[in-house]
mmCIF file of C-alpha atoms in Angstrom:
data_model
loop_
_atom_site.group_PDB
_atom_site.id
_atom_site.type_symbol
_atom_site.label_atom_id
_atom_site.label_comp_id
_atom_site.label_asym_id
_atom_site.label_seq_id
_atom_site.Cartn_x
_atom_site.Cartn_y
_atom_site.Cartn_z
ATOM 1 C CA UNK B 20 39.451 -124.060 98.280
ATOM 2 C CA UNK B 21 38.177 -127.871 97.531
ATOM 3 C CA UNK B 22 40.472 -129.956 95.696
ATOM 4 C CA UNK B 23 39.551 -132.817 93.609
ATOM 5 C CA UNK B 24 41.376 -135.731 91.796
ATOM 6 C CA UNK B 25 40.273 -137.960 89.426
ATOM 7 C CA UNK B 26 42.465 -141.405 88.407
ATOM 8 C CA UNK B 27 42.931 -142.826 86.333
ATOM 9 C CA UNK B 28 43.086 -140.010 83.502
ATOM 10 C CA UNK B 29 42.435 -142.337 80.691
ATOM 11 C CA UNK B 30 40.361 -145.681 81.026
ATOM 12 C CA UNK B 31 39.842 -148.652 78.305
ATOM 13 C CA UNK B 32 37.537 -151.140 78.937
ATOM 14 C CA UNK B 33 36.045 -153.984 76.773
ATOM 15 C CA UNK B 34 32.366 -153.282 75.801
ATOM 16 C CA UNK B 35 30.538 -155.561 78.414
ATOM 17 C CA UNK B 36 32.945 -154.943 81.152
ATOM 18 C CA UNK B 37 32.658 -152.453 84.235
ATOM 19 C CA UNK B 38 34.321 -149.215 84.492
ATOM 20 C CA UNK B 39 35.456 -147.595 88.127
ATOM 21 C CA UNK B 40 36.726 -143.933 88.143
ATOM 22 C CA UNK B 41 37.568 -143.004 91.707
ATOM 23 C CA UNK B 42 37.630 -139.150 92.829
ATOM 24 C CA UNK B 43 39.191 -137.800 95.827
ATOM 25 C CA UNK B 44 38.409 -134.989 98.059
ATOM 26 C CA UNK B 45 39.999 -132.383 100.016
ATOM 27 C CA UNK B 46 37.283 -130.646 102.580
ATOM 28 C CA UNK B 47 35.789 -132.915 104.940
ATOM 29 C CA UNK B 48 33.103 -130.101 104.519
ATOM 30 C CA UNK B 49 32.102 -131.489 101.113
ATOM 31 C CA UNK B 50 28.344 -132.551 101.254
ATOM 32 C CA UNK B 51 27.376 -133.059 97.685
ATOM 33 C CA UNK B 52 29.473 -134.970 94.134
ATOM 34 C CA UNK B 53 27.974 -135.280 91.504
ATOM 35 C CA UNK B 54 29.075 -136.871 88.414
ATOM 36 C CA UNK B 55 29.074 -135.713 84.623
ATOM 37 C CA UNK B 56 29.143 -137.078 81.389
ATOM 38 C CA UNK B 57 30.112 -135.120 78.279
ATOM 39 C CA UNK B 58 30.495 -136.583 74.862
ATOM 40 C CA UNK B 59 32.999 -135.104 72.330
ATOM 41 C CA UNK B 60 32.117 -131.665 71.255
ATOM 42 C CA UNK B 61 29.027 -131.802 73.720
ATOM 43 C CA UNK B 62 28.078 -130.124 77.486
ATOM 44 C CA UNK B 63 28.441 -131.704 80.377
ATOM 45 C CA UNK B 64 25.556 -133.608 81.381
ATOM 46 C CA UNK B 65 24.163 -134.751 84.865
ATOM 47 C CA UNK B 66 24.399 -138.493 85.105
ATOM 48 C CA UNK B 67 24.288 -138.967 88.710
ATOM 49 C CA UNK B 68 24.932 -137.560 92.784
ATOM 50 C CA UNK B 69 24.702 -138.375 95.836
ATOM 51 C CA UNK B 70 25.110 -136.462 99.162
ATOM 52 C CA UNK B 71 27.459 -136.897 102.182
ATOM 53 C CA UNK B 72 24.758 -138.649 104.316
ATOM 54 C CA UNK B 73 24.076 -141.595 101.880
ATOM 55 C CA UNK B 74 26.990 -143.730 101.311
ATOM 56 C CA UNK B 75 25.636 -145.429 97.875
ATOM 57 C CA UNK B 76 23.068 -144.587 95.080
ATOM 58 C CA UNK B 77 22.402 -147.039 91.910
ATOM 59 C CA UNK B 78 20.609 -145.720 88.676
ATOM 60 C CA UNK B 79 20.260 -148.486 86.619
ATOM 61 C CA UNK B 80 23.717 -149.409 85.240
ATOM 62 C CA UNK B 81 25.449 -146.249 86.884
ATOM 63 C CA UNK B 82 26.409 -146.226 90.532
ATOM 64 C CA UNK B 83 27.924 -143.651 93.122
ATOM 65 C CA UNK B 84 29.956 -144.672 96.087
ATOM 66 C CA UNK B 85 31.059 -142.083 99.105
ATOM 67 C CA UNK B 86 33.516 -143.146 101.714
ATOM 68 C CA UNK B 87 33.525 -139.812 103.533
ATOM 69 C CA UNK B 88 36.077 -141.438 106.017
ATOM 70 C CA UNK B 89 38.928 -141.971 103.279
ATOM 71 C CA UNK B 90 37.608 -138.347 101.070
ATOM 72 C CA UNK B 91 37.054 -140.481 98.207
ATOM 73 C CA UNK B 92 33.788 -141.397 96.152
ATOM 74 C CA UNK B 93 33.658 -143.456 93.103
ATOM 75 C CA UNK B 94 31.674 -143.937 89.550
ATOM 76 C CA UNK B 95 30.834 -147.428 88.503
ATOM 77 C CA UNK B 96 29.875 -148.553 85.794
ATOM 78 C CA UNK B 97 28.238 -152.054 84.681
ATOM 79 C CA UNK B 98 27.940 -153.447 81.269
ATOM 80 C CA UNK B 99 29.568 -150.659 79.528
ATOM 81 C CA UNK B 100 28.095 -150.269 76.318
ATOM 82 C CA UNK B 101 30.068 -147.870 73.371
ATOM 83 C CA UNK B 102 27.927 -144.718 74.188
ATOM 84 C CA UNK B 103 29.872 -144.495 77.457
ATOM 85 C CA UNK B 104 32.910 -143.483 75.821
ATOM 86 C CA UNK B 105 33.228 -140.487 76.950
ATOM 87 C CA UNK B 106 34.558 -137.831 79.553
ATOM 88 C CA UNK B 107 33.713 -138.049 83.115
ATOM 89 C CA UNK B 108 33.602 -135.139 85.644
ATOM 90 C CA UNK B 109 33.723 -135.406 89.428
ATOM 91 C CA UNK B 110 32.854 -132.697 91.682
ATOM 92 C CA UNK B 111 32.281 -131.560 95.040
ATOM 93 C CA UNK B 112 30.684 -128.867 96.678
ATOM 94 C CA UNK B 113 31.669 -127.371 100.091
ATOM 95 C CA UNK B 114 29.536 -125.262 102.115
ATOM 96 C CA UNK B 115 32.697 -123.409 103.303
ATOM 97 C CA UNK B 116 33.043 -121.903 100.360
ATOM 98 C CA UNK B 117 29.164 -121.287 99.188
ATOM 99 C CA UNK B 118 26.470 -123.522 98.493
ATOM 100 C CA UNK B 119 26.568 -125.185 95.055
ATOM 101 C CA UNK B 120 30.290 -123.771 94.620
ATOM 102 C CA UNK B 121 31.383 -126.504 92.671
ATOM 103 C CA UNK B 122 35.222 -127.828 92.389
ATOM 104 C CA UNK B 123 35.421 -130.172 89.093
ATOM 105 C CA UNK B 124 38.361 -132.807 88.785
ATOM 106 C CA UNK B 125 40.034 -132.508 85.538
ATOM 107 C CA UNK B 126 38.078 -135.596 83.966
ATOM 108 C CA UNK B 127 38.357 -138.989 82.869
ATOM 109 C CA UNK B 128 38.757 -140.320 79.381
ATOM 110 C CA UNK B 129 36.369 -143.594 79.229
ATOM 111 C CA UNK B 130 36.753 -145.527 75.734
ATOM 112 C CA UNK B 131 34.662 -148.887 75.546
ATOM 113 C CA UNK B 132 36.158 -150.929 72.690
ATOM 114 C CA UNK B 133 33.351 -152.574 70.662
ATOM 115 C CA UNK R 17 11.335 -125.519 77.415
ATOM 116 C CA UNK R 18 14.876 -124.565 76.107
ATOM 117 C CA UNK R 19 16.891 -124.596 79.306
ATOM 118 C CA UNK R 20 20.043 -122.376 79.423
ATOM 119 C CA UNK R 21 20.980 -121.227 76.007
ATOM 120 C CA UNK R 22 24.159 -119.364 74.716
ATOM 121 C CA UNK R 23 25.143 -117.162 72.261
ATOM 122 C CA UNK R 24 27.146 -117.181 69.964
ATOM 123 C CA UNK R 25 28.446 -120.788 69.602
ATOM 124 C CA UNK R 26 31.461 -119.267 67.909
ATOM 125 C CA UNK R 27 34.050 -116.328 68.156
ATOM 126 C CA UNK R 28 37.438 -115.598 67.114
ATOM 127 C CA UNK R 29 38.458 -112.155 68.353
ATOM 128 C CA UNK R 30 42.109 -110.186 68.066
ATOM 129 C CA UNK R 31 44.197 -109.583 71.191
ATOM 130 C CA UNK R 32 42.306 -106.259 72.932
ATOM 131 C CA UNK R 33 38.903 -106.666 71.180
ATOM 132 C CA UNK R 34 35.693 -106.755 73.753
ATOM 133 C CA UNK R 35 33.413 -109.042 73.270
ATOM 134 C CA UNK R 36 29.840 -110.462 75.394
ATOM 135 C CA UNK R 37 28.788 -113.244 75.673
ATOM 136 C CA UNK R 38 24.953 -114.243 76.428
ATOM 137 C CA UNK R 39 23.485 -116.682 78.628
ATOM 138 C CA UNK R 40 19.675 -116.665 79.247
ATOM 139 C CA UNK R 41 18.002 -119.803 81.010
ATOM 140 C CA UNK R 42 14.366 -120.299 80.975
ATOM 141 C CA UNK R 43 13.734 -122.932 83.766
ATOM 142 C CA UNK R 44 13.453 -120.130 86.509
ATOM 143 C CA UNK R 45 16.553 -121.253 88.372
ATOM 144 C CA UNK R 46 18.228 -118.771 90.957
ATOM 145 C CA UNK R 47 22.086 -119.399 90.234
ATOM 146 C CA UNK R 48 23.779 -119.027 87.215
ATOM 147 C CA UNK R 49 27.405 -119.759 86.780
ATOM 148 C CA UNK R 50 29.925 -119.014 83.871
ATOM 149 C CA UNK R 51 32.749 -121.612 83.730
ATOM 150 C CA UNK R 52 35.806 -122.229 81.162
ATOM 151 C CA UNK R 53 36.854 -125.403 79.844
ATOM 152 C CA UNK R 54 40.293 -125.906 78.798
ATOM 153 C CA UNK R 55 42.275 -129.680 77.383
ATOM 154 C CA UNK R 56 43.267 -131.206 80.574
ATOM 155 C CA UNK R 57 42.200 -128.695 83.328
ATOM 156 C CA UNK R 58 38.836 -129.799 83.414
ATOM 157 C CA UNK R 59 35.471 -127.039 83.953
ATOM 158 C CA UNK R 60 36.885 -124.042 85.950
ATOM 159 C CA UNK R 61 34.585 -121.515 87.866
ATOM 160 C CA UNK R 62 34.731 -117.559 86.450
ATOM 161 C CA UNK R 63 32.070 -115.555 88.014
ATOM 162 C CA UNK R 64 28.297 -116.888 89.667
ATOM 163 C CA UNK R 65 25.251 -115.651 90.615
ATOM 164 C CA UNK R 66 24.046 -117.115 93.855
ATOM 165 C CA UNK R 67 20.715 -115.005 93.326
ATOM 166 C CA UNK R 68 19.776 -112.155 91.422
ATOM 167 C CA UNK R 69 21.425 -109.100 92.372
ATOM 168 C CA UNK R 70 24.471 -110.821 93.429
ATOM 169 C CA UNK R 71 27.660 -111.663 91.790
ATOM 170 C CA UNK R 72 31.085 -113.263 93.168
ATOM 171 C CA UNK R 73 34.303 -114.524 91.507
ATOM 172 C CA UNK R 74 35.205 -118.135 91.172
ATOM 173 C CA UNK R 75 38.600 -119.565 90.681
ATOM 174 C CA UNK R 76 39.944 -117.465 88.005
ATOM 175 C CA UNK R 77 37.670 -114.576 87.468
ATOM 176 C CA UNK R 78 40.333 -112.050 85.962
ATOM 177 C CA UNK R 79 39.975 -110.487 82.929
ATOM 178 C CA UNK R 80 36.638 -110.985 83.205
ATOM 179 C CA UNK R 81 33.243 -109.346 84.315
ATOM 180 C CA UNK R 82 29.699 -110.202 84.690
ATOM 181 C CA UNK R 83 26.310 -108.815 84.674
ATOM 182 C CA UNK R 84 23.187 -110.464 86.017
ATOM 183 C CA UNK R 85 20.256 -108.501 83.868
ATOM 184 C CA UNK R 86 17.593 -110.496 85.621
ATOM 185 C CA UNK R 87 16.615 -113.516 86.699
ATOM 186 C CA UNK R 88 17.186 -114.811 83.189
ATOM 187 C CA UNK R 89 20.023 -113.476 81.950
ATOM 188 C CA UNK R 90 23.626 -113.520 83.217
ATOM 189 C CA UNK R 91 26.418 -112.319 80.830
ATOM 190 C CA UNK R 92 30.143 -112.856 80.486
ATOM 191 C CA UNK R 93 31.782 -109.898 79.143
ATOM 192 C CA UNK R 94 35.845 -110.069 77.943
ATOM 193 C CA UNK R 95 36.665 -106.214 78.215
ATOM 194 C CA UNK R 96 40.487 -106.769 76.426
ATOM 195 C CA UNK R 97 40.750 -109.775 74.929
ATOM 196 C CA UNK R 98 43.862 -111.808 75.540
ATOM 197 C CA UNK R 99 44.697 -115.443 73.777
ATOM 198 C CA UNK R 100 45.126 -117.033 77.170
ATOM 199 C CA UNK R 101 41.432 -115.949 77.570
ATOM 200 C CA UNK R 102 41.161 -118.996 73.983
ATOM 201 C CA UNK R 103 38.549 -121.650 75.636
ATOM 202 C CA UNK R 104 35.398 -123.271 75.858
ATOM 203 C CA UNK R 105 32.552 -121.152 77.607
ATOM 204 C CA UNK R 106 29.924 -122.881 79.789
ATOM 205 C CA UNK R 107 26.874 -120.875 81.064
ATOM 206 C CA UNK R 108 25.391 -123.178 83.465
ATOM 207 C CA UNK R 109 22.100 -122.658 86.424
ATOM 208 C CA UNK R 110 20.328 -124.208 89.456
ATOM 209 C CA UNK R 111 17.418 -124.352 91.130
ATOM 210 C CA UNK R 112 19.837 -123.451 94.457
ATOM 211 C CA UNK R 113 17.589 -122.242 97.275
ATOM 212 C CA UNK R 114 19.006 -122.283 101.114
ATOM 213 C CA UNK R 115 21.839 -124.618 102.221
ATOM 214 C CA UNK R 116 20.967 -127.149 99.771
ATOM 215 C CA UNK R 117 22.762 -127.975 96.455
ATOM 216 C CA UNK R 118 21.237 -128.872 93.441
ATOM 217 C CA UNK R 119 22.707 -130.174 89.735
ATOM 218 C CA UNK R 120 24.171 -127.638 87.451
ATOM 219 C CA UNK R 121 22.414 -127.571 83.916
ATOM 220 C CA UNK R 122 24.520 -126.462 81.013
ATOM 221 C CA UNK R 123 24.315 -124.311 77.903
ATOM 222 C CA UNK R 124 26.226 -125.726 74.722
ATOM 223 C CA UNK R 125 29.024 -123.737 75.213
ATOM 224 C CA UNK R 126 30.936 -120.994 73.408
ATOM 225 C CA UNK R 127 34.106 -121.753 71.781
ATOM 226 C CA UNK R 128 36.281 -118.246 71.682
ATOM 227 C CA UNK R 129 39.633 -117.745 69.900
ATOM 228 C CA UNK R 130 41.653 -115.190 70.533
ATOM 229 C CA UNK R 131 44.881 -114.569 67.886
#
């Protein structure tokens, strides 16, 4: 099935700074990654996604990149405030293996220090 | 308007005890999905529900089974309870209709201990 990696694990940044987690791939069949946020002891929540046939998508300080070439797509974020520490999900959907089948990464820690 | 909701919140259960869990969603989506969330492995698939009256295993779907009542409803049930089966239990659901994909929305989750 899909396989995707997230890196780094962990991420510090200084409140005001930008953030970049980078997820990679496995099936050049993947069409759709989103990306989701979940605080500590909360669900996972839809922050953004973008599909294979757009390469970038911006939602105010959030932002998706897809290089479909290299397998890879990456989270950005600007101006990180301390309500973006949190855990960050990448995922991937294939439809080899069913529509909306969705392979998570493992996650990312993000911690913005005040 | 709810969204997907799951019961209970908590559990602790003994090695070999059965046990349901609930998952009802009220924003008339056609797939529901159970996943399990464990430190460092990220949100695994179990079991989903492409469309009513259909069910097919995910990544690690033993030990497990599911029923999908209705349109609603999609359970999770543990029949023999085993403490590797100890995790986090997301009920999520989409709107999902042809070849396109759509966001997963989430429950709160069940947190299940098994000694």
């Amino acid at each position: 099935g899909e396989n995707v990696e997230q890196h780094p694990s962990t991420l510090s940044v200084q409140e005001g700074d930008s953030a970049v987690i980078k997820c990679t791939y496995s099936d050049s069949a993947s069409n759709y990654f989103p990306w989701y946020k979940q605080e500590l002891g909360k669900r996972p929540q839809l922050i953004i996604d973008i599909r294979s046939n757009v390469g970038e998508k911006k939602d105010q300080r959030i932002a998706v990149t897809l290089n479909k070439t290299a397998k890879h797509f990456s989270l950005h974020i600007t101006e990180t405030q301390p309500e973006d520490s949190a855990v960050y999900f990448c995922a991937a959907s294939s439809i080899r293996y069913g529509n909306n089948r969705l392979a998570f990464g493992k996650g990312n820690q993000v911690v913005v220090i005040p | 308007n709810a969204g997907v909701t799951q019961t209970p919140k908590f559990q602790v259960l003994k090695t070999g005890q059965s046990m349901t869990l609930q998952c009802a969603q009220d924003m008339n989506h056609n797939s529901m999905y159970w996943y399990r969330q464990d430190p460092g492995m990220g949100l695994r698939l179990i079991y989903y529900s492409a469309s009513e009256g259909t069910t097919d295993k995910g990544e690690v779907p033993n030990g497990y089974n599911v029923s999908r009542l209705n349109k609603r409803e999609f359970s999770l049930r543990l029949e023999s309870a085993a403490p590797s089966q100890t995790s986090v239990y997301f009920c999520a659901s989409s709107e999902q209709q042809g070849n396109g994909n759509s966001p997963l929305h989430f429950g709160n989750g069940t947190r299940l201990t098994v000694t």
